[in-house]
Coordinates of C-alpha atoms in Angstrom, one line a residue:
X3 CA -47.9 -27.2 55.2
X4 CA -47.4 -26.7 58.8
X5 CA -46.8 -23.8 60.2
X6 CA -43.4 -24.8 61.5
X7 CA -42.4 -26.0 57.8
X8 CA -43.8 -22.4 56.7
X9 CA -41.2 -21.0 59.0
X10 CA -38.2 -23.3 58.3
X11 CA -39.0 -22.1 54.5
X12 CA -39.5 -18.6 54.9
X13 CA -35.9 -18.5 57.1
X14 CA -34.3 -20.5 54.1
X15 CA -35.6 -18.0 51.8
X16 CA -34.0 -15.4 53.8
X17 CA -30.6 -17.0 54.1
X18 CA -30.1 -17.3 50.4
X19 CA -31.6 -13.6 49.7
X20 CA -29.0 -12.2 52.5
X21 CA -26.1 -14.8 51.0
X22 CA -27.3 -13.1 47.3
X23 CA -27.2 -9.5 48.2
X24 CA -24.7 -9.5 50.8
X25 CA -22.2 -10.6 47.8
X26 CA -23.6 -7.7 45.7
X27 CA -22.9 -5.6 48.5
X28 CA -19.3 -6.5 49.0
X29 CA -19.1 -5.8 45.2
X30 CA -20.4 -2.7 45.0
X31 CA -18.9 -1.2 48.0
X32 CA -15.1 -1.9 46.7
X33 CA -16.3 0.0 43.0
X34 CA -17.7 2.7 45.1
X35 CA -14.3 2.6 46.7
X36 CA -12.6 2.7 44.0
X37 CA -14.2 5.0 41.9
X38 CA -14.0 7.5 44.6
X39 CA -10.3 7.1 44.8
X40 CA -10.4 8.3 41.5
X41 CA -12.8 10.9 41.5
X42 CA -15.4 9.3 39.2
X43 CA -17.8 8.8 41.9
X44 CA -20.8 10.2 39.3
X45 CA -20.0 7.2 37.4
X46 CA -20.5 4.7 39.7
X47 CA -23.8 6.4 40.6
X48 CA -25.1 6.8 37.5
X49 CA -24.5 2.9 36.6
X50 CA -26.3 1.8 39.9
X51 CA -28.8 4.5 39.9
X52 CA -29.5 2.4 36.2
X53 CA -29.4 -0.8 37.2
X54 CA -32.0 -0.2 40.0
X55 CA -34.6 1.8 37.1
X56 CA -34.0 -1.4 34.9
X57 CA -34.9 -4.3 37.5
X58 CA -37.7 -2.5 39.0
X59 CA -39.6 -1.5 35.5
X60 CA -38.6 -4.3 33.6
X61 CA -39.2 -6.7 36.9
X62 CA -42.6 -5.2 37.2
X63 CA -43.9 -4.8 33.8
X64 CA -42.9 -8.8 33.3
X65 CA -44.3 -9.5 36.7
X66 CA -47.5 -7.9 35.3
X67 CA -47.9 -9.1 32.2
X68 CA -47.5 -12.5 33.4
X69 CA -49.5 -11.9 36.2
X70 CA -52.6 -10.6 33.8
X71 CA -52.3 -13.5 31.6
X72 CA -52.8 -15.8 34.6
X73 CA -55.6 -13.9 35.8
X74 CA -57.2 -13.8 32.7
X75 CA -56.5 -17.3 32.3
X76 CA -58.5 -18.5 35.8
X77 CA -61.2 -15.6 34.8
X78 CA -62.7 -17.4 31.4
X79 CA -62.7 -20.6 32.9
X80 CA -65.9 -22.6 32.4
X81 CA -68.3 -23.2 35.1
X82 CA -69.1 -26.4 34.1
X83 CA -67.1 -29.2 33.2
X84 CA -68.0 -32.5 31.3
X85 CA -67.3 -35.8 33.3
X86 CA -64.2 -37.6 32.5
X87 CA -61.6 -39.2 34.8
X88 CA -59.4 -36.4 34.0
X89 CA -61.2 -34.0 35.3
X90 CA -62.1 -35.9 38.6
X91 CA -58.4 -36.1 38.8
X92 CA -58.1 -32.2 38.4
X93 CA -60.7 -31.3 41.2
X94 CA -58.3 -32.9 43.4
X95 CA -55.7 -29.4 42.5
X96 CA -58.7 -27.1 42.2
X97 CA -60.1 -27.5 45.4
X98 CA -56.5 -27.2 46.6
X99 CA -55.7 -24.0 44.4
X100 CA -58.8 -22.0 44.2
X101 CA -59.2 -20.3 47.6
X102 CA -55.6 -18.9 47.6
X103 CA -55.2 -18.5 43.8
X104 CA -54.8 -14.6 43.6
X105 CA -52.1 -15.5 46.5
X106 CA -50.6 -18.4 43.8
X107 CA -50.3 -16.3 40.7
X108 CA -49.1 -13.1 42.3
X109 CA -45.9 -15.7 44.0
X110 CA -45.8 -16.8 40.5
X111 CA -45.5 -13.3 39.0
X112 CA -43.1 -12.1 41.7
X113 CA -40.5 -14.7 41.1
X114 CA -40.8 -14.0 36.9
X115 CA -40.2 -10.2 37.7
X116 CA -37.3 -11.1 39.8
X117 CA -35.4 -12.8 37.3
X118 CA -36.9 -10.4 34.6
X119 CA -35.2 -7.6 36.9
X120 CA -31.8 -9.4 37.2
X121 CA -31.4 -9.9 33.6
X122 CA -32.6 -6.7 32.7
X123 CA -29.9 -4.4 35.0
X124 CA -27.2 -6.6 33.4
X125 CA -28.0 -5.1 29.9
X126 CA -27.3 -1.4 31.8
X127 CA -24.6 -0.6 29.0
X128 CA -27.4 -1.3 26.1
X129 CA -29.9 1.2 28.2
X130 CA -27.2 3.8 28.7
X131 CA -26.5 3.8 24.9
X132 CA -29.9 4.0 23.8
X133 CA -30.4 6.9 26.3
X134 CA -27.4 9.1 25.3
X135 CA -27.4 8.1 21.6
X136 CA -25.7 10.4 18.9
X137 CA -25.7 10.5 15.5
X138 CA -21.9 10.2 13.7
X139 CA -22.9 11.9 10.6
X140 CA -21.9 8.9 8.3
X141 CA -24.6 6.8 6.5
X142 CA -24.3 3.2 6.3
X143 CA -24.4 2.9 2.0
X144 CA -27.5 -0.5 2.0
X145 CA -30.5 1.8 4.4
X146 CA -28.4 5.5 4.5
X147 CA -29.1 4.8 8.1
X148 CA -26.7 7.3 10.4
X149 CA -23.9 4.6 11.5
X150 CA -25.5 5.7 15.5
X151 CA -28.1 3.3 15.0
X152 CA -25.9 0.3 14.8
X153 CA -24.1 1.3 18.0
X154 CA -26.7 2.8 20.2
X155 CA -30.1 1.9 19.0
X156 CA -29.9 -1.5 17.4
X157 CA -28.3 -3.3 20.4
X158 CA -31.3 -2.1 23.0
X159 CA -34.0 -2.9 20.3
X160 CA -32.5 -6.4 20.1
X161 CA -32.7 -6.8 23.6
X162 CA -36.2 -5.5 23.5
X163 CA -37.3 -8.0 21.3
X164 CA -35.8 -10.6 23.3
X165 CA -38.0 -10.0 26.2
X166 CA -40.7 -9.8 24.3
X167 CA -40.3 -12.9 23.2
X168 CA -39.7 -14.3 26.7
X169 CA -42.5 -12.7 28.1
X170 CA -45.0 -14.3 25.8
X171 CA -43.4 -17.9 26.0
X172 CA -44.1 -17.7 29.9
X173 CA -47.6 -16.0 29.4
X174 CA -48.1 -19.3 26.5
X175 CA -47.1 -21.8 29.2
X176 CA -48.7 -20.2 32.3
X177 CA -52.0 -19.4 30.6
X178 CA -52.2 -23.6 28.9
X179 CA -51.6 -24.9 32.4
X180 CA -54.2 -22.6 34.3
X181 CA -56.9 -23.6 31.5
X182 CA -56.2 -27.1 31.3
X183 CA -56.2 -27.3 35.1
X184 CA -59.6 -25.4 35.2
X185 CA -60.7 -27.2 32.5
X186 CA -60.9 -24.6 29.4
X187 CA -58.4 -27.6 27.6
X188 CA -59.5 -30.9 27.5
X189 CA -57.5 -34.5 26.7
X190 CA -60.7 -36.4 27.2
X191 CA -64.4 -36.4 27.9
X192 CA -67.4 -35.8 25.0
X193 CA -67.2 -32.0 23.2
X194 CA -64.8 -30.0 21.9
X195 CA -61.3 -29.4 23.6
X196 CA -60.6 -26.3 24.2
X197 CA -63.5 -23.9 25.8
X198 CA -63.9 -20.5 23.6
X199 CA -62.1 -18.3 26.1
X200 CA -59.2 -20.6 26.5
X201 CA -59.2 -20.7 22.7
X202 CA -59.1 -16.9 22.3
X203 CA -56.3 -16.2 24.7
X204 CA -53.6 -19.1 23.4
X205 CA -54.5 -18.1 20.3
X206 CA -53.9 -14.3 20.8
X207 CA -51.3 -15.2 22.6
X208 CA -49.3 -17.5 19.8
X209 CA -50.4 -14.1 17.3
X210 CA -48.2 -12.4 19.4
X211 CA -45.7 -14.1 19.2
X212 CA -45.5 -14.6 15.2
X213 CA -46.1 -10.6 15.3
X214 CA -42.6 -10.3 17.2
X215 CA -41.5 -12.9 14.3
X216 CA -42.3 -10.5 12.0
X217 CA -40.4 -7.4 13.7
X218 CA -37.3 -9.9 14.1
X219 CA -37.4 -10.2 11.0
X220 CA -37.1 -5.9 9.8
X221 CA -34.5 -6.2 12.8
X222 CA -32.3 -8.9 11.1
X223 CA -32.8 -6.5 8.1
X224 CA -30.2 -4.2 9.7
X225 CA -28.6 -6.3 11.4
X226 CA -27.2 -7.8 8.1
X227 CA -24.8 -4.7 7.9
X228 CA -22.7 -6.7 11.2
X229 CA -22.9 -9.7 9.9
X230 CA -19.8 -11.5 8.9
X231 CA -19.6 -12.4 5.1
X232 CA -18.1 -15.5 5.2
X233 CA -17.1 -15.5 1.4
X234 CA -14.8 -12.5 1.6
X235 CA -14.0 -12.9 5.1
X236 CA -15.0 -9.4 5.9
X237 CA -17.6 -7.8 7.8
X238 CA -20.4 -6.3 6.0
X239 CA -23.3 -6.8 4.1
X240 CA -22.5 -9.0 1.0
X241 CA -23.9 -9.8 -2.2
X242 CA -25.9 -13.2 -1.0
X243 CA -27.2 -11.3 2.3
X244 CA -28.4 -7.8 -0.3
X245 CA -29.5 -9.9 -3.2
X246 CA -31.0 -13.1 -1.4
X247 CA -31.2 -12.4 2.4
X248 CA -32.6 -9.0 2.5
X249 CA -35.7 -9.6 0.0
X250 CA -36.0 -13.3 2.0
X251 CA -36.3 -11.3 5.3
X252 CA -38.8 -8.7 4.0
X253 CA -41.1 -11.4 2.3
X254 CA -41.0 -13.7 5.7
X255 CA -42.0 -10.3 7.7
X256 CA -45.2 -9.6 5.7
X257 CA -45.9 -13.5 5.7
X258 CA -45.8 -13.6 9.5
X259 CA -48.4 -10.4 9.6
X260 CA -51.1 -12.3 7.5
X261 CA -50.2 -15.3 9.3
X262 CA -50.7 -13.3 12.6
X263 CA -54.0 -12.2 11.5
X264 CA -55.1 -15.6 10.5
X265 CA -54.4 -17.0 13.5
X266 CA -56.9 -14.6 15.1
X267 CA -59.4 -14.6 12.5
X268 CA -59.4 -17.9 11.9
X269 CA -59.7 -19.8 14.8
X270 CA -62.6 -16.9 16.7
X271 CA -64.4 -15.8 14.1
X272 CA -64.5 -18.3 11.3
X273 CA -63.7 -21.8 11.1
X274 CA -63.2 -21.7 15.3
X275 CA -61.0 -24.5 15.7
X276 CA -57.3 -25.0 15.6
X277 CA -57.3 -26.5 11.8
X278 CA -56.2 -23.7 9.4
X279 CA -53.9 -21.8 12.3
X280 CA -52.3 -24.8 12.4
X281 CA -51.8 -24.6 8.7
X282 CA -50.5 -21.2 8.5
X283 CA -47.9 -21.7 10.9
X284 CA -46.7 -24.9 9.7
X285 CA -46.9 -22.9 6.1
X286 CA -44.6 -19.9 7.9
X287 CA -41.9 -22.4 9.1
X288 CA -41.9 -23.9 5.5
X289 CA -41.2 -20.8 4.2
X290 CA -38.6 -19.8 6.6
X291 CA -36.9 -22.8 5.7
X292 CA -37.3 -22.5 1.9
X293 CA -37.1 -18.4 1.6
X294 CA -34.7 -17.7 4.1
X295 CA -32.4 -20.7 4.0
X296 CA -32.3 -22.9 1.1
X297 CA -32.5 -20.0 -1.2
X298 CA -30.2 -17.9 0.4
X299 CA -27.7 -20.8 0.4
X300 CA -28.1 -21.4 -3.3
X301 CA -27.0 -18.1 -4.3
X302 CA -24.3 -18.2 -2.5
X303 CA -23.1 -21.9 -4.0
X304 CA -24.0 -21.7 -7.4
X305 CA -24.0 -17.9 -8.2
X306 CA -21.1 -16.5 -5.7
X307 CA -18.6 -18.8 -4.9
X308 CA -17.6 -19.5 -9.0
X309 CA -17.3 -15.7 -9.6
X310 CA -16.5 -14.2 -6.2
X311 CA -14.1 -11.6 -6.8
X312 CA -16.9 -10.0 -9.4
X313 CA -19.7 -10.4 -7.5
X314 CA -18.2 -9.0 -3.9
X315 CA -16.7 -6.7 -5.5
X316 CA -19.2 -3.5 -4.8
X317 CA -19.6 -5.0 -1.0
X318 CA -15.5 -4.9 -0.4
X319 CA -14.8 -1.6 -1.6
X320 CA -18.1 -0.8 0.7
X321 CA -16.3 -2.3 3.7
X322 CA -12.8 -1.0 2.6
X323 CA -14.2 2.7 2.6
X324 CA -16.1 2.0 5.8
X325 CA -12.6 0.8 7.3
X326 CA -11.2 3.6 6.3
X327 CA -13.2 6.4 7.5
X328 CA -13.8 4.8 11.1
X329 CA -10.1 5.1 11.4
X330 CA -9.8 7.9 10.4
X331 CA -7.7 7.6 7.1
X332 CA -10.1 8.8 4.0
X333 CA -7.8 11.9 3.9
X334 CA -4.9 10.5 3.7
X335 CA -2.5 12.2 1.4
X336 CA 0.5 10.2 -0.1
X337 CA 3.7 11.9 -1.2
X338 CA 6.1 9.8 -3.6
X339 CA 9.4 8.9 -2.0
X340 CA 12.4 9.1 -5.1
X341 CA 14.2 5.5 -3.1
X342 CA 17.8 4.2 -4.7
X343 CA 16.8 1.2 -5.9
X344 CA 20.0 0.3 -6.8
X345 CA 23.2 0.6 -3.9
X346 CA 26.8 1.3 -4.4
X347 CA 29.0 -1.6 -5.0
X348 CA 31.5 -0.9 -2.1
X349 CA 28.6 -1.2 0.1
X350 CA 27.6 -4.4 -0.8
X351 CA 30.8 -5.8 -0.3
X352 CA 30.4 -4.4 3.5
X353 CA 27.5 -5.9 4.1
X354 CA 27.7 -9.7 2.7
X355 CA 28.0 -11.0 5.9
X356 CA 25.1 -9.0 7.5
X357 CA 22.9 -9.2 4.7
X358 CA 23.4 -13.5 4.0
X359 CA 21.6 -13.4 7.4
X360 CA 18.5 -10.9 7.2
X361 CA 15.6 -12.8 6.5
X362 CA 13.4 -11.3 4.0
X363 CA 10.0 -12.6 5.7
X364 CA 8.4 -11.9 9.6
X365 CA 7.3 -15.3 10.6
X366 CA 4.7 -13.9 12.9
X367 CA 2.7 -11.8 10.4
X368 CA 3.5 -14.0 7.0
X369 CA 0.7 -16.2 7.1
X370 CA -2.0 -13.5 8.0
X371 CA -1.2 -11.6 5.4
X372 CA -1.0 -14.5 2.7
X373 CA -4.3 -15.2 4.4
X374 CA -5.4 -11.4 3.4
X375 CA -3.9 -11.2 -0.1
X376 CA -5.4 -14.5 -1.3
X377 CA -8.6 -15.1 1.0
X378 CA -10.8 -13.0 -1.7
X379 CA -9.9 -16.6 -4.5
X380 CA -11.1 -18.7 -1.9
X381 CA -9.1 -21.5 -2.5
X382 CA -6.5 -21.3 -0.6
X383 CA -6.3 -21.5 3.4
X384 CA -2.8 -21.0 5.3
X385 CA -2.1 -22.2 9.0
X386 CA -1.3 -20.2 11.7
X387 CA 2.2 -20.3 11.7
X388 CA 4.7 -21.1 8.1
X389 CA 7.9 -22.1 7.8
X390 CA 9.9 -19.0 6.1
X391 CA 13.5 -21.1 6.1

């Protein structure tokens, strides 16, 4: 590229950057505003002083990991290279690459730590929780986990695990395009296809991976206490997510482990090829299918739905108690009210006319609570609005 065109580029670059932040500006100078109207100017401080910690450390370590993986990537590349047309097409991008290629991957890592950092100061409310967590002194009844975990822990850990994930899906791509460039994977030409450094760091790196598999899955473990129970209609825990989800979760965590381990094992120190990985993971999808959705599904069909008012039973009395105390009303004391069931005759005769027209259901809240009384039988569904007339 010229050096003009470098120009032209760089003052693009800066337009759009000024154009980006000059809108955050504008944004965060009218909350400033406004939060100092109210006096609540700590607040607004304390949300942007957060942001800024979460896109520069989550920015960087991103930007670092994926710059490592690079790195690492160009380091273990073979010296020597078997003759093929594919790689005589490659020298063409090597010669190109190599001088600057520190200059390449560190653009490369900037730009993923960027984006890293803008996602990351977005999830500011999940970091504040985590940071000023509390405990509420109730234990959920499935783990007699304090009900603080759900609301202050569990979101940030999820969000952890989510850039985990990403992280090693950009190291995964990065790291097969700099070895197949370099040559450490082969399409074509006589030996094996993939060079023993390339196949110890796509390796590791898919271990990785299935390892974060494996924590998702002890997440989802807690996270079954929000999910919604779609045969009671309730949120909660039910009896196919304790009796067939949770063991299916703890089962497909200690299968990713040894799968994991095999991955690594296998393909450096044993068989060293791609074989029997290959194997495992296809055997760790199979079972994700099988364990964790055909099973779980079965229980619900053919053990749940014919005796559901038995079975949820426990798991609605759990989420009825749970109701209860987050509003506040497991103390409530009720006082019998002696009501005349039966009125004076004069007074009907007063009120015919008044009473012909009182109608003795609320249109707007009959079919919600038809829907409550009668959802737990499951065979009956109501639309939004009934006719009462």
């Amino acid at each position: 590229m010229s050096r003009r065109g470098r120009v032209t580029l760089v003052v693009l670059a800066g337009v759009v950057v000024l154009f980006v932040f000059l809108g955050w500006l504008v944004d965060a100078w009218t909350d400033y505003l406004w939060f100092s109207e109210v006096h609540y100017t700590s607040v607004f401080t304390t949300v942007l002083w957060t942001r800024l910690g979460l896109f520069l450390v989550f920015g960087a370590v991103l930007g670092l990991i994926v710059w490592f993986n690079l790195w690492l990537a160009y380091r273990v590349r073979p010296l020597l290279r078997p003759h093929s047309p594919e790689q005589q097409t490659l020298d063409r991008y090597r010669m190109l690459l190599t001088p600057r290629f520190g200059l390449w991957i560190a653009v490369l890592a900037t730009i993923v730590g960027f984006f890293s950092g803008v996602s990351a100061q977005g999830n500011w409310p999940s970091w504040l929780l985590f940071a000023n967590r509390q405990n509420f002194g109730t234990r959920d009844p499935q783990f007699g986990l304090d009900i603080g975990f759900y609301i202050f822990d569990y979101p940030f850990w999820r969000y952890l695990l989510g850039v985990g994930f990403t992280a090693v899906v950009l190291c995964v791509l990065g790291a097969l395009a700099v070895h197949y460039l370099f040559g450490g994977v082969r399409l074509q030409g006589a030996g094996e296809r993939m060079t023993t450094g390339a196949r110890a760091h796509l390796t590791a790196l898919v271990a990785a991976f299935v390892l974060l598999k494996a924590v998702a899955y002890f997440l989802d473990q807690r996270g079954l206490v929000l999910s919604h129970n779609e045969g009671t209609n309730l949120w909660g825990a039910g009896y196919t997510d304790v009796n067939a989800l949770l063991p299916a979760k703890e089962i497909l965590a200690w299968i990713s482990v040894v799968v994991a381990v095999a991955i690594v094992v296998f393909s450096n120190a044993f068989i060293r090829n791609l074989v029997w990985p290959g194997i495992a993971v296809g055997m760790l999808v199979l079972s994700a299918i099988a364990i964790g959705g055909i099973y779980p599904a079965a229980v619900q069909t053919f053990s749940v739905k014919p005796n559901i008012r038995d079975k949820e039973s426990t798991y609605i009395q759990r989420s009825i108690e749970a109701t209860r105390n987050a509003f506040g009303l497991s103390t409530v004391e009720t006082t019998p009210y002696g009501a005349t069931a039966q009125a004076p005759p004069n007074n009907l005769a007063e009120d015919a006319d008044a009473v012909q027209s009182m109608r003795l259901l609320e249109p707007s809240i009959v079919s919600n609570t038809y829907t409550q009384l009668q959802q737990v039988r499951g065979f009956y569904d109501f639309t939004q609005k009934l006719d009462i007339d």
